[in-house]
XYZ file of C-alpha atoms in Angstrom:
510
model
C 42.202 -52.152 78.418
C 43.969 -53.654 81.160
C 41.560 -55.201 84.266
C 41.736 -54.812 87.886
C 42.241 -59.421 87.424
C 45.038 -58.485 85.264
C 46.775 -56.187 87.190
C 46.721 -58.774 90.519
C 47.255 -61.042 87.858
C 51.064 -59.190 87.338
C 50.999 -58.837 91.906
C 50.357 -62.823 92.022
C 53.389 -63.399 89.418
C 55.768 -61.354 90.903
C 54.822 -63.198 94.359
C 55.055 -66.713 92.777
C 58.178 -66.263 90.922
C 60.255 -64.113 93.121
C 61.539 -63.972 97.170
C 60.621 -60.616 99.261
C 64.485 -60.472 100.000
C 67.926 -61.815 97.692
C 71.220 -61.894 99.401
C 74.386 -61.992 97.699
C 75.603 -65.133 96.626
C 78.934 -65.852 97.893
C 81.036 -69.236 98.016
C 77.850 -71.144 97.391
C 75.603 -69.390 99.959
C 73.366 -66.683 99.913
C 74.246 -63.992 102.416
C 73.048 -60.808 103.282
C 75.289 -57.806 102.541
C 78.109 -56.527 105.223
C 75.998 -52.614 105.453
C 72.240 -53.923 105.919
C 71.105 -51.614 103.343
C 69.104 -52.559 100.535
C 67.744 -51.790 97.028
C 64.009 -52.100 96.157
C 63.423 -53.811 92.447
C 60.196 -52.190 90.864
C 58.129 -53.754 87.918
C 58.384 -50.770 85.003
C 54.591 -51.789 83.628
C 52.915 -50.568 87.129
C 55.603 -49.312 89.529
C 54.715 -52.179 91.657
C 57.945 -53.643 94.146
C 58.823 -57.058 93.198
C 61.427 -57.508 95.370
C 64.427 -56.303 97.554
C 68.261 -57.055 96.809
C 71.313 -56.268 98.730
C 72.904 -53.201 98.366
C 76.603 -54.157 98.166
C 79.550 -52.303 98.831
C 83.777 -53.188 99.736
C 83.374 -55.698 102.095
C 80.816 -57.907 100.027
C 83.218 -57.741 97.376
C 86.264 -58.398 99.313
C 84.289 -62.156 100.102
C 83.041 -62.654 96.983
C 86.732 -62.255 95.670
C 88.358 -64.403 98.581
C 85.980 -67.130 97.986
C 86.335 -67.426 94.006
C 90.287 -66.936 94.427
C 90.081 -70.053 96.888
C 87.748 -71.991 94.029
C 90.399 -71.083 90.948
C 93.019 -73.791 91.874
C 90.810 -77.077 91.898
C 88.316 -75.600 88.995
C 91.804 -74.525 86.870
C 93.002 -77.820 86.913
C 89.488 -79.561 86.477
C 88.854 -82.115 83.576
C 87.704 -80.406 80.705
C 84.640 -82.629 80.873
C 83.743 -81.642 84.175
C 83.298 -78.197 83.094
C 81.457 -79.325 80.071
C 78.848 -81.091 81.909
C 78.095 -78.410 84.033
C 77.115 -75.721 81.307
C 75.559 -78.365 79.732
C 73.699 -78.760 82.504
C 72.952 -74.932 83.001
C 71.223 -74.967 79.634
C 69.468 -78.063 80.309
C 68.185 -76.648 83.337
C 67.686 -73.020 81.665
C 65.413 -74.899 78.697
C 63.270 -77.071 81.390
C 62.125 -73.925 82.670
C 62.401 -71.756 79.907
C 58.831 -69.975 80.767
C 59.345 -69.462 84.613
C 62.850 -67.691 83.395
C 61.054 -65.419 80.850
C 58.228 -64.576 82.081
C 61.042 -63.381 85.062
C 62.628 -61.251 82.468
C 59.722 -59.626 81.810
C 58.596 -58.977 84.873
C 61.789 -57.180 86.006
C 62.541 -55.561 82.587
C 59.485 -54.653 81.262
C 59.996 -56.778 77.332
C 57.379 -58.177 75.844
C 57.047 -62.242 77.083
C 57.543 -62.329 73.108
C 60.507 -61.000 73.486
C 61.859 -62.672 76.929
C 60.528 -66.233 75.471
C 61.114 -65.849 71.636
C 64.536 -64.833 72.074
C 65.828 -63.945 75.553
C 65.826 -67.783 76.757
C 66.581 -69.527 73.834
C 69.294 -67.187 73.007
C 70.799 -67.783 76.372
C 70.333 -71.141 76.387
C 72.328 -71.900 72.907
C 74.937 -69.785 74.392
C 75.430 -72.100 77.555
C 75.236 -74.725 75.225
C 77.507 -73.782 72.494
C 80.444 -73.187 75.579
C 79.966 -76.575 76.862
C 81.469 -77.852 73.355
C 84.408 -75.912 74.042
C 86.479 -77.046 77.144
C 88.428 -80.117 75.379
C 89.186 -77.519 72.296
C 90.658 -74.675 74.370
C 94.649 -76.554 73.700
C 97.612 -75.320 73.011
C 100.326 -76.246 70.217
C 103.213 -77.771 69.870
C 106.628 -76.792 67.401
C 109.091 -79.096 66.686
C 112.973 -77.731 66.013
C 116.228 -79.442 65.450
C 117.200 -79.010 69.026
C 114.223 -78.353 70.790
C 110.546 -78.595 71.514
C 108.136 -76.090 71.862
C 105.354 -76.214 73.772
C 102.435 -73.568 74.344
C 100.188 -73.704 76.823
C 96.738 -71.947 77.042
C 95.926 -71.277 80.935
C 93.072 -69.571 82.925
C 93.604 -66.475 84.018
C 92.214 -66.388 87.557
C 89.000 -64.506 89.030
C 86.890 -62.465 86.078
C 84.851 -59.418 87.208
C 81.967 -59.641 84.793
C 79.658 -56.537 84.801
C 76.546 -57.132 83.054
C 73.575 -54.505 81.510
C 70.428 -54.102 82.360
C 68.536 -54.686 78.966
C 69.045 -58.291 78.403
C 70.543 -59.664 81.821
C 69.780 -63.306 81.270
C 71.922 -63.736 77.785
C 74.489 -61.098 78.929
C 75.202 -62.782 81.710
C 75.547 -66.021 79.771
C 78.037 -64.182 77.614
C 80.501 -63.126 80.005
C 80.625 -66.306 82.548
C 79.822 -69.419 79.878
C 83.794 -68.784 78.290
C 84.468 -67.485 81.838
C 84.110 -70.983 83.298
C 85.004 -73.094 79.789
C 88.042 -71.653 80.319
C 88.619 -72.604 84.023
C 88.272 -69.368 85.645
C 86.162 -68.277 88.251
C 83.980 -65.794 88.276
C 82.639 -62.420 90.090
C 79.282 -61.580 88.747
C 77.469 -57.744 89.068
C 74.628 -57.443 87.768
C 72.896 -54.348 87.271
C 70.837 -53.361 90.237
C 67.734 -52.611 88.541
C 67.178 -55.889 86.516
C 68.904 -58.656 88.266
C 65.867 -61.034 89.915
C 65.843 -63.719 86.880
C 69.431 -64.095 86.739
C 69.429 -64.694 90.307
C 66.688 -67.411 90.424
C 68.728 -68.873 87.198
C 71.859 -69.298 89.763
C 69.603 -70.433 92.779
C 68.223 -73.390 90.323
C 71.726 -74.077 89.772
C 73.643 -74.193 92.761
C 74.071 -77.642 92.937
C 76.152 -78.281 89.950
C 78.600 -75.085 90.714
C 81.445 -76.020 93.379
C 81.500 -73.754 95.653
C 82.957 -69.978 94.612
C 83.308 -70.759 90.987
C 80.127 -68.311 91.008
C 79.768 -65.162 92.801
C 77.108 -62.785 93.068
C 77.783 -59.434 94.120
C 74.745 -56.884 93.753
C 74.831 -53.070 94.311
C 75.047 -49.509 92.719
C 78.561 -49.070 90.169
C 80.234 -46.910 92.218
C 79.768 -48.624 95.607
C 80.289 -52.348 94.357
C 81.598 -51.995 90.540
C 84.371 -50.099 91.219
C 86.121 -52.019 94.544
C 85.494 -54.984 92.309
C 87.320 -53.631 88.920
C 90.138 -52.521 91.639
C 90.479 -55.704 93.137
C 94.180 -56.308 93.345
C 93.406 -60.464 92.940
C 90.644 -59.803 90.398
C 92.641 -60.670 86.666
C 90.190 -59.566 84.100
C 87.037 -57.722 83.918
C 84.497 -57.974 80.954
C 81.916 -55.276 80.996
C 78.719 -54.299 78.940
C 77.115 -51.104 78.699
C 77.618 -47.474 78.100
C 81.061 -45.758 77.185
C 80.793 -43.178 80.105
C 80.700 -45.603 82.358
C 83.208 -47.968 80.286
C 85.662 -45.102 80.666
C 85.271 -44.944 84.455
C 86.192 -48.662 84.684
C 89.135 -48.962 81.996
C 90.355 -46.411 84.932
C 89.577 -48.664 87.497
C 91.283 -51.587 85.882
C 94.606 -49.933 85.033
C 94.903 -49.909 88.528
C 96.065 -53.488 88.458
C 96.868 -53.225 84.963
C 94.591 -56.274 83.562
C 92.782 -56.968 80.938
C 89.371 -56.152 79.505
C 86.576 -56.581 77.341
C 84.286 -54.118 76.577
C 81.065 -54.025 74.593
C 79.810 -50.716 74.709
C 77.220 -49.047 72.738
C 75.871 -48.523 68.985
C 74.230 -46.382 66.832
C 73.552 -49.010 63.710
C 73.072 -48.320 59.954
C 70.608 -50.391 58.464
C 71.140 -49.475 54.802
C 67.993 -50.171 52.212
C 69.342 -50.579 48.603
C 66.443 -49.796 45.352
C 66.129 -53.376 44.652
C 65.428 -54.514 48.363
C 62.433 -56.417 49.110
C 60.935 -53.634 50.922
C 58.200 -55.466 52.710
C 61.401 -57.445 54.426
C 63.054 -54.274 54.839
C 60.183 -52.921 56.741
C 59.729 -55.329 58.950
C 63.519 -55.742 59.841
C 63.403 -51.682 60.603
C 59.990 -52.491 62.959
C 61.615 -55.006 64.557
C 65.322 -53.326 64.888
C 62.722 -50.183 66.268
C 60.578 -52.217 68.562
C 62.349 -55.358 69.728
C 63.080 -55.246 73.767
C 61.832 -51.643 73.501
C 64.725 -50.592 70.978
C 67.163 -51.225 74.274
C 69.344 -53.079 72.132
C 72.961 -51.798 71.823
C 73.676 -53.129 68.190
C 69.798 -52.064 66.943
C 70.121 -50.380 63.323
C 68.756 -47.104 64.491
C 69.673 -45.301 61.887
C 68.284 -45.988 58.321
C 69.801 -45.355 55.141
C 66.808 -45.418 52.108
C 67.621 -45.095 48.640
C 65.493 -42.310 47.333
C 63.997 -44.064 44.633
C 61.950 -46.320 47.030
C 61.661 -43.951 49.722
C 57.921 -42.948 49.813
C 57.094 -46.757 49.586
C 59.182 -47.411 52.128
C 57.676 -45.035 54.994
C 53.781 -45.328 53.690
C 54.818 -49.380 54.208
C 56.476 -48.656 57.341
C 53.530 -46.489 58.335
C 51.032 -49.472 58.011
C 53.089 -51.974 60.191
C 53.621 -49.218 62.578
C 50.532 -48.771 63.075
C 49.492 -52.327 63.988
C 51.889 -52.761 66.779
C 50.521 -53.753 70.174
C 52.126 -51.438 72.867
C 50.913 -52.407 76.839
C 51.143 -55.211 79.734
C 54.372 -57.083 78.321
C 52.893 -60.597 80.359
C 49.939 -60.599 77.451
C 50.920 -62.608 74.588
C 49.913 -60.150 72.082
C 52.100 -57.283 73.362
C 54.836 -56.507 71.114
C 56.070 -53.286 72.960
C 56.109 -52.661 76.226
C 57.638 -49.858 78.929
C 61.414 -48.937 78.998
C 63.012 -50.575 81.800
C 63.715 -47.449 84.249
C 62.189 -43.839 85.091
C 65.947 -42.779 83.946
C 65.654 -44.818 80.504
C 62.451 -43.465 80.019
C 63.437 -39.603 80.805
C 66.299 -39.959 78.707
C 64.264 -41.398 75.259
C 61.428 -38.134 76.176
C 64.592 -36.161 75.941
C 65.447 -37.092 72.801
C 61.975 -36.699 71.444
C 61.677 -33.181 72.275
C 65.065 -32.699 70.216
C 64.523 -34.216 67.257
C 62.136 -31.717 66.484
C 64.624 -28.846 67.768
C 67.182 -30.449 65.262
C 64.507 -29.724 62.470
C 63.783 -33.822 62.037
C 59.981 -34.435 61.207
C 58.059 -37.075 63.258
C 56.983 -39.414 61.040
C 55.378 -41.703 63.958
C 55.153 -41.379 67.323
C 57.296 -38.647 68.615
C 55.582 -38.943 72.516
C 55.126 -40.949 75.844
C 52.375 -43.955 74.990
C 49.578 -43.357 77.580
C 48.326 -47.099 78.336
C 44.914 -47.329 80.061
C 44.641 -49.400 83.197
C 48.681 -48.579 83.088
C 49.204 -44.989 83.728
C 51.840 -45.309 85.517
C 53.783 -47.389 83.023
C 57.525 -46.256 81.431
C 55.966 -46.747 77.900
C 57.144 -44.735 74.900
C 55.451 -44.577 71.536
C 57.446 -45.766 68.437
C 58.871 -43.345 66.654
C 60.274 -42.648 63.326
C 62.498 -39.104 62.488
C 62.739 -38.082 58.685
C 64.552 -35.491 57.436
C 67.627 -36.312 59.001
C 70.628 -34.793 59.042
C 73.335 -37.362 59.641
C 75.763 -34.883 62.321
C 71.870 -34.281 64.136
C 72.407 -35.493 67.815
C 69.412 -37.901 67.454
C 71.190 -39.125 65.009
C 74.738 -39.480 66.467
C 74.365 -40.436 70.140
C 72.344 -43.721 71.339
C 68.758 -43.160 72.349
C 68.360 -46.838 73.748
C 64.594 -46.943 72.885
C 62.098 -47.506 70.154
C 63.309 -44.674 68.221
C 64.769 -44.523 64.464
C 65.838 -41.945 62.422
C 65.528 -42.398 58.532
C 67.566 -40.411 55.844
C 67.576 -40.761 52.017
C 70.531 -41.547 50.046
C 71.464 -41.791 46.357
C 74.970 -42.425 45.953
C 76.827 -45.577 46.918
C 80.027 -43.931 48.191
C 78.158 -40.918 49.762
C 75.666 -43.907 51.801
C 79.194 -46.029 52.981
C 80.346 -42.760 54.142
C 77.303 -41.709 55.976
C 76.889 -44.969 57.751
C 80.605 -44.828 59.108
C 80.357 -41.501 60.060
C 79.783 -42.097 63.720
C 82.230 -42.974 66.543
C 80.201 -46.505 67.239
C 80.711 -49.324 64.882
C 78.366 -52.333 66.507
C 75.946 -53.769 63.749
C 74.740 -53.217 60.556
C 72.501 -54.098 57.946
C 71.788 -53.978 54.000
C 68.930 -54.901 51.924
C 69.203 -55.806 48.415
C 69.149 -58.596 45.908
C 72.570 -57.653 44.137
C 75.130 -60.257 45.970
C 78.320 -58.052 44.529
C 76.643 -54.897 46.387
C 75.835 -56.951 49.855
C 79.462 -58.335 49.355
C 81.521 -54.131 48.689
C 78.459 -52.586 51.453
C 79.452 -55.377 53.945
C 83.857 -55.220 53.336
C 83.186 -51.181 53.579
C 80.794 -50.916 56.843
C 83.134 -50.328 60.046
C 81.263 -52.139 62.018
C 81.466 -55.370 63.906
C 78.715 -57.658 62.606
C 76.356 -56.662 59.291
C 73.370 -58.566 57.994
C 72.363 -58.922 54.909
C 68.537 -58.971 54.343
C 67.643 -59.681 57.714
C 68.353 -57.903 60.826
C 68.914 -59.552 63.683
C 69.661 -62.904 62.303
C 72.140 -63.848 64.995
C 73.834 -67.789 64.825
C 75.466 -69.767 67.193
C 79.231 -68.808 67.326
C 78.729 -65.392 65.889
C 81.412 -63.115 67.307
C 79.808 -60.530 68.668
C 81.615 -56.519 69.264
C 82.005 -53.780 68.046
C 84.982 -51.055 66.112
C 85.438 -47.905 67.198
C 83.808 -46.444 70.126
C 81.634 -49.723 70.630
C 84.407 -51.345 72.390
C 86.991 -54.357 71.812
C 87.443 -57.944 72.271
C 84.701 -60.324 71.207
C 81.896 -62.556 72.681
C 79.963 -65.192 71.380
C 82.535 -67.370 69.652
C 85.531 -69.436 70.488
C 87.567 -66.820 70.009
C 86.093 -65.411 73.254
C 87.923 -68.018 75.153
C 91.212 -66.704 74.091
C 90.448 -63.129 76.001
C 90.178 -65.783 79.219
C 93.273 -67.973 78.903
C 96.897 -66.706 78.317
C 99.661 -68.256 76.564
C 102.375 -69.751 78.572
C 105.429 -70.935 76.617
C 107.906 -73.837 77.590
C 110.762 -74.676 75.764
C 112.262 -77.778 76.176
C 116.264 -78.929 75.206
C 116.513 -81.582 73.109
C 120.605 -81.470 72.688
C 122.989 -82.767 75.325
C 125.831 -81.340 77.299
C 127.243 -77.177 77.156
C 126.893 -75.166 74.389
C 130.591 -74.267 75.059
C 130.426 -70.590 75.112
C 132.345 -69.781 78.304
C 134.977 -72.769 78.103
C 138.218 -71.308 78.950
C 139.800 -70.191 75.486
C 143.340 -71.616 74.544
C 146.251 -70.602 75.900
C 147.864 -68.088 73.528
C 151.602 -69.518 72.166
């Protein structure tokens, strides 16, 4: 049960570790917004305020825009080192206070300090890290011809709108504006409104090392300060993460201008588990993929494929390590699942476990709100498991964004591959077995843009990241990220002397 200490112990956090107010950050400064009006941030586990933000609109844009235009011509043309130092130095900075950072994560979210620390931070970290290692290998390429010399270019594009989710702000972030600034472009950052206070602190601690407008930091509801920036008539790309309604809304917005996007949208993940899996792996990697961040995890396989032969091992297993899962306060280091990040999250996962049932699924697990002494007034949701699944069911189509899976029993190779693609998302995968051949013909056939083999989850450095489909296009992660924020400009340069001759005055005829 939680205590009365550890419930001012959450108050006291919140007070060391965040401000009462955050203004925008804008050409190096923090200022408050242009309206006065702002947004209160709420901690999910109580309900408690942890802070204020601005609530931006037009006119914050408008400077955030003018002041990273003004910082793209000296940070363009800046040594490729220089930019290499200084996400070097953002992960170095990230790592020395790797705890502060999480434990601000979790605060504002609601994951598990597991989670934030385990995998949040470090994750974040390597990507920083792995994009300072890129600046002096962003070049271009020369060809040689008879008469001429070819040369090709690789240039920044200008000022990026990057829009970033609210389930994993810190590494998002780090997604979008690492290659962003590797590639010598500045940057306009949104993040979402209700999960933004570590990724704020992150850019306070490193202030110092950005020249001034490189980094911008709009906050603010979608429609009154995502939209005026996607519109932006000097904003030249916009990478966005999160949901395909709204992903729809801003591919609008950025045909305005007629520029170019990335989008990684959302998933609905099959995790297939062959009859010669190691089960006990497979079980965990279907806890986890259920559990981790409070399932808000686009690429999570929520939908699991078991081979009918091992199916009743498979759920009395899953059953057991169900069972054992600590649910409550996500600041205690035991907690392994704690409240979904927003009253609208939440609402929207109870929805979905009132229809399973309506669909004709059977709860295996869970199937309700999680009612958390000492935190009634937590988001918290119990883990849940659906059997009997039909594979056009809604819960088993559409993305719940919690800890909820649904779990349906196959036979047939083809019929499985054919199942799993059945959806319009194609973000991550998984399959379990011991037969190399199979992983190899399940992996080639999965429409999907990443797939594990016998361990979900198993991301590495570089890893391109996206999805087929529905789930979006373009890729992060990788280097071939930076080539969504440069463009190719060709020159071609003469080699032979004097005119080619075509428009010398033809012979007189005799």
């Amino acid at each position: 049960m939680t205590t009365e200490s550890e419930a001012l112990t959450r108050t006291d956090l919140a007070q060391r570790y965040f401000r009462a107010e955050y203004g925008h950050f804008i050409g190096g400064q923090w200022v408050e917004g242009d309206s006065g009006r702002t947004i209160p941030v709420t901690n999910p586990t109580d309900g408690t305020l942890l802070a204020t933000i601005q609530a931006g609109d037009a006119a914050d844009v408008n400077r955030a825009v003018a002041a990273a235009k003004a910082a793209f011509p000296s940070w363009s043309r800046s040594h490729p080192m220089q930019r290499q130092a200084v996400l070097a130095e953002m992960a170095r900075r990230l790592k020395a206070r790797s705890d502060d950072f999480a434990m601000m994560e979790t605060l504002d979210n609601g994951k598990p300090i597991r989670d934030s620390a385990g995998f949040d931070m470090p994750g974040t970290a390597a990507v920083y890290d792995f994009y300072s290692t890129t600046p002096l290998h962003l070049r271009g390429e020369t060809m040689d011809f008879p008469d001429a010399v070819s040369l090709v270019h690789r240039e920044a594009l200008g000022v990026c709108a990057a829009i970033v989710p609210w389930n994993i702000p810190m590494y998002c972030t780090a997604l979008k504006l690492a290659p962003a600034l590797a590639a010598g472009n500045t940057v306009v950052l949104k993040p979402a409104e209700s999960t933004c206070l570590a990724v704020l602190e992150f850019f306070a601690e490193c202030a110092d090392i950005l020249p001034s407008g490189v980094v911008n930091i709009v906050t603010g509801y979608g429609p009154e300060a995502g939209e005026p920036l996607v519109t932006h008539p000097d904003v030249r790309k916009v990478s966005f993460t999160g949901s395909k309604p709204t992903a729809r809304k801003i591919m609008g917005y950025a045909a305005v201008n007629i520029i170019p996007q990335t989008m990684e949208l959302g998933g609905k993940s099959a995790n297939i588990i062959c009859a010669d899996a190691d089960i006990d792996a497979a079980v965990e990697g279907v806890v986890m993929s259920t559990v981790f961040n409070k399932g808000e995890v686009c690429i999570a396989g929520t939908r699991t494929f078991v081979h009918q032969s091992v199916m009743e091992e498979f759920e009395e297993k899953l059953k057991t390590v169900l069972s054992k899962v600590s649910q409550g306060d996500p600041t205690l280091p035991d907690t392994q699942l704690g409240p979904q990040a927003s009253q609208v999250q939440f609402d929207k996962v109870k929805s979905y476990l009132e229809l399973g049932p309506r669909e004709g699924a059977k709860v295996l697990v869970g199937g309700a709100p999680a009612r958390i002494p000492g935190l009634e007034k937590g988001l918290f949701i119990e883990p849940t498991i659906f059997t009997e699944v039909e594979n056009d069911m809604r819960i088993a189509q559409e993305e719940i964004f919690g800890p909820v899976t649904c779990v349906q029993a196959w036979t047939d190779e083809e019929e499985v591959l054919r199942l799993a693609n059945e959806t319009p998302y194609g973000l991550g995968g998984g399959v379990w077995t011991r037969d190399l051949g199979r992983a190899h013909r399940f992996a080639r056939e999965m429409q999907t843009g990443s797939v594990w083999v016998n361990r979900y989850y198993n991301f590495v450095p570089g890893q391109p990241l996206g999805g087929y489909k529905e789930s979006g296009f373009g890729r992060e992660n990788s280097f071939e990220t930076l080539l969504h924020y440069s463009q190719a400009k060709a020159v071609i340069i003469n080699l032979a002397e004097g005119t080619l001759g075509i428009y010398d005055t033809p012979p007189a005829a005799s």
